[in-house]
Tab-separated table of C-alpha atoms in Angstrom:
chain	number	residue	atom	x	y	z
A	1	LEU	CA	-17.807	8.472	-39.087
A	2	PHE	CA	-15.401	11.209	-38.117
A	3	VAL	CA	-16.838	14.707	-37.635
A	4	TYR	CA	-14.905	17.418	-35.851
A	5	VAL	CA	-15.184	20.940	-34.477
A	6	TYR	CA	-11.982	22.965	-34.037
A	7	ASP	CA	-11.817	24.965	-30.806
A	8	LYS	CA	-9.927	28.122	-31.743
A	9	ASP	CA	-9.661	29.260	-28.120
A	10	SER	CA	-7.723	26.273	-26.808
A	11	ALA	CA	-6.412	24.742	-30.066
A	12	ASN	CA	-8.182	21.509	-29.083
A	13	THR	CA	-10.376	19.657	-31.531
A	14	VAL	CA	-13.646	18.012	-30.505
A	15	TYR	CA	-14.623	14.883	-32.439
A	16	TYR	CA	-17.967	13.121	-32.839
A	17	LEU	CA	-17.000	9.573	-33.751
A	18	ASP	CA	-17.964	5.914	-33.681
A	19	LEU	CA	-14.507	4.429	-33.126
A	20	LYS	CA	-15.110	1.683	-30.531
A	21	ALA	CA	-18.534	3.240	-29.880
A	22	VAL	CA	-21.406	1.929	-32.008
A	23	ASN	CA	-23.752	4.620	-30.634
A	24	TYR	CA	-21.120	7.375	-31.018
A	25	LYS	CA	-19.282	9.446	-28.436
A	26	ILE	CA	-17.651	12.854	-28.180
A	27	GLN	CA	-13.902	13.033	-27.630
A	28	ARG	CA	-11.398	15.891	-27.483
A	29	LYS	CA	-7.945	15.693	-29.015
A	30	PRO	CA	-5.534	17.703	-26.872
A	31	ALA	CA	-3.668	20.413	-28.774
A	32	LEU	CA	-0.323	18.743	-28.118
A	33	ILE	CA	-1.175	15.668	-30.198
A	34	GLY	CA	-0.341	16.300	-33.852
A	35	MET	CA	-2.895	15.488	-36.535
A	36	SER	CA	-0.611	12.854	-38.093
A	37	THR	CA	-0.887	10.770	-34.919
A	38	ALA	CA	-4.402	11.877	-34.007
A	39	ILE	CA	-6.292	8.925	-35.463
A	40	LEU	CA	-3.805	6.367	-34.162
A	41	GLY	CA	-3.733	7.932	-30.710
A	42	CYS	CA	-7.463	8.109	-29.959
A	43	ALA	CA	-6.875	6.149	-26.762
A	44	HIS	CA	-5.077	9.210	-25.385
A	45	TRP	CA	-7.916	11.618	-26.123
A	46	ASP	CA	-10.260	12.944	-23.450
A	47	THR	CA	-13.826	11.622	-23.529
A	48	VAL	CA	-16.242	14.537	-23.225
A	49	ILE	CA	-19.498	12.573	-23.623
A	50	ALA	CA	-19.250	8.796	-23.353
A	51	GLU	CA	-21.195	6.413	-25.552
A	52	ASP	CA	-24.711	5.769	-24.270
A	53	PRO	CA	-25.492	2.044	-24.631
A	54	ASP	CA	-29.239	2.717	-24.938
A	55	ARG	CA	-29.360	5.636	-27.407
A	56	THR	CA	-27.562	6.665	-30.568
A	57	LEU	CA	-26.004	10.103	-30.582
A	58	ASP	CA	-27.268	11.820	-33.728
A	59	SER	CA	-25.646	15.260	-33.805
A	60	VAL	CA	-23.710	17.778	-31.755
A	61	VAL	CA	-23.504	21.549	-32.184
A	62	PRO	CA	-21.233	23.785	-30.075
A	63	VAL	CA	-23.248	26.803	-28.865
A	64	ALA	CA	-23.151	29.736	-26.449
A	65	GLY	CA	-19.459	29.602	-25.596
A	66	ASP	CA	-19.246	26.651	-23.244
A	67	LYS	CA	-22.131	24.411	-24.319
A	68	LEU	CA	-22.796	21.498	-26.660
A	69	LEU	CA	-26.332	20.980	-28.014
A	70	VAL	CA	-26.699	17.185	-28.270
A	71	VAL	CA	-29.385	15.243	-30.143
A	72	TYR	CA	-29.986	11.532	-29.538
A	73	ILE	CA	-32.115	9.285	-31.735
A	74	GLU	CA	-35.137	7.713	-29.971
A	75	ASP	CA	-35.498	10.340	-27.299
A	76	THR	CA	-37.833	13.240	-26.601
A	77	TYR	CA	-35.258	15.736	-25.315
A	78	LEU	CA	-32.479	17.930	-26.583
A	79	TYR	CA	-29.544	17.833	-24.200
A	80	VAL	CA	-27.149	20.647	-23.366
A	81	HIS	CA	-23.747	19.589	-22.040
A	82	HIS	CA	-20.805	21.631	-20.788
A	83	TYR	CA	-18.273	21.969	-23.613
A	84	ALA	CA	-15.148	21.225	-21.557
A	85	THR	CA	-16.380	18.618	-19.069
A	86	GLY	CA	-19.306	16.990	-20.852
A	87	LYS	CA	-21.475	17.459	-17.741
A	88	LEU	CA	-25.197	17.483	-18.507
A	89	LEU	CA	-26.511	21.006	-17.836
A	90	TYR	CA	-30.065	21.059	-19.210
A	91	ARG	CA	-32.699	18.898	-20.833
A	92	ILE	CA	-35.025	20.585	-23.303
A	93	PRO	CA	-38.245	18.509	-23.386
A	94	LEU	CA	-39.925	17.937	-26.735
A	95	GLY	CA	-42.967	15.992	-27.821
A	96	ILE	CA	-42.741	12.704	-29.660
A	97	GLY	CA	-41.140	13.464	-32.994
A	98	THR	CA	-37.841	14.178	-34.683
A	99	VAL	CA	-35.203	16.886	-34.359
A	100	ASN	CA	-34.146	17.431	-37.960
A	101	GLN	CA	-31.525	20.153	-37.812
A	102	CYS	CA	-29.604	22.126	-35.214
A	103	TYR	CA	-27.786	25.378	-35.854
A	104	GLY	CA	-25.627	27.374	-33.515
A	105	ASP	CA	-22.270	28.982	-32.971
A	106	ARG	CA	-19.990	29.124	-29.955
A	107	ASP	CA	-19.808	32.911	-30.338
A	108	ASP	CA	-23.595	33.366	-30.050
A	109	THR	CA	-25.961	32.791	-27.135
A	110	GLU	CA	-28.722	31.438	-29.384
A	111	ALA	CA	-29.234	28.088	-31.065
A	112	PHE	CA	-31.971	27.029	-33.469
A	113	PHE	CA	-33.445	23.617	-34.149
A	114	SER	CA	-36.131	22.153	-36.368
A	115	PHE	CA	-38.650	19.699	-34.932
A	116	ASN	CA	-41.570	17.838	-36.466
A	117	SER	CA	-43.904	14.924	-35.780
A	118	PHE	CA	-46.885	13.237	-37.404
A	119	LEU	CA	-49.100	15.893	-35.838
A	120	GLU	CA	-46.769	18.895	-36.101
A	121	PRO	CA	-45.245	20.199	-39.341
A	122	PRO	CA	-41.539	21.120	-39.371
A	123	THR	CA	-41.137	24.076	-37.031
A	124	PHE	CA	-38.007	26.035	-36.103
A	125	TYR	CA	-37.393	26.846	-32.456
A	126	ARG	CA	-34.929	29.233	-30.821
A	127	ALA	CA	-33.079	28.521	-27.575
A	128	ASP	CA	-31.551	31.630	-25.975
A	129	PHE	CA	-28.931	30.547	-23.449
A	130	SER	CA	-28.449	34.099	-22.141
A	131	LEU	CA	-31.886	33.759	-20.497
A	132	VAL	CA	-30.992	30.531	-18.683
A	133	GLU	CA	-29.338	30.657	-15.288
A	134	LYS	CA	-25.745	29.451	-15.108
A	135	THR	CA	-26.678	26.747	-12.595
A	136	SER	CA	-27.594	23.234	-13.590
A	137	MET	CA	-31.242	22.566	-14.396
A	138	VAL	CA	-31.029	18.780	-14.307
């Protein structure tokens, strides 16, 4: 699997991939590496979020300028990481269930996600990052 998000501000590209990472990881291709050598040169990319041996990374959405909204399978949290460093900033606790979809944009301060469980029908939630302090909450 090879999913990417182009960072128009720095000309870097952020990839969500399973190359040498069964549970997926997030890597950034520096702007200086051309696309023709990008796949062959993955060893030279920066790892933003390393593979977690205990959980499978399910999806990643860049949001609120400098954040990545990260969903893992078999977990009861949404995670918010710093876009450039991968540092964990916040955990958003959820009940036992499934995050189905995440929507967001780096140019907006809001992100939306759908959550459901056996006891709760699919419900959309809004996370407004402009209301959260800039300091780490972890």
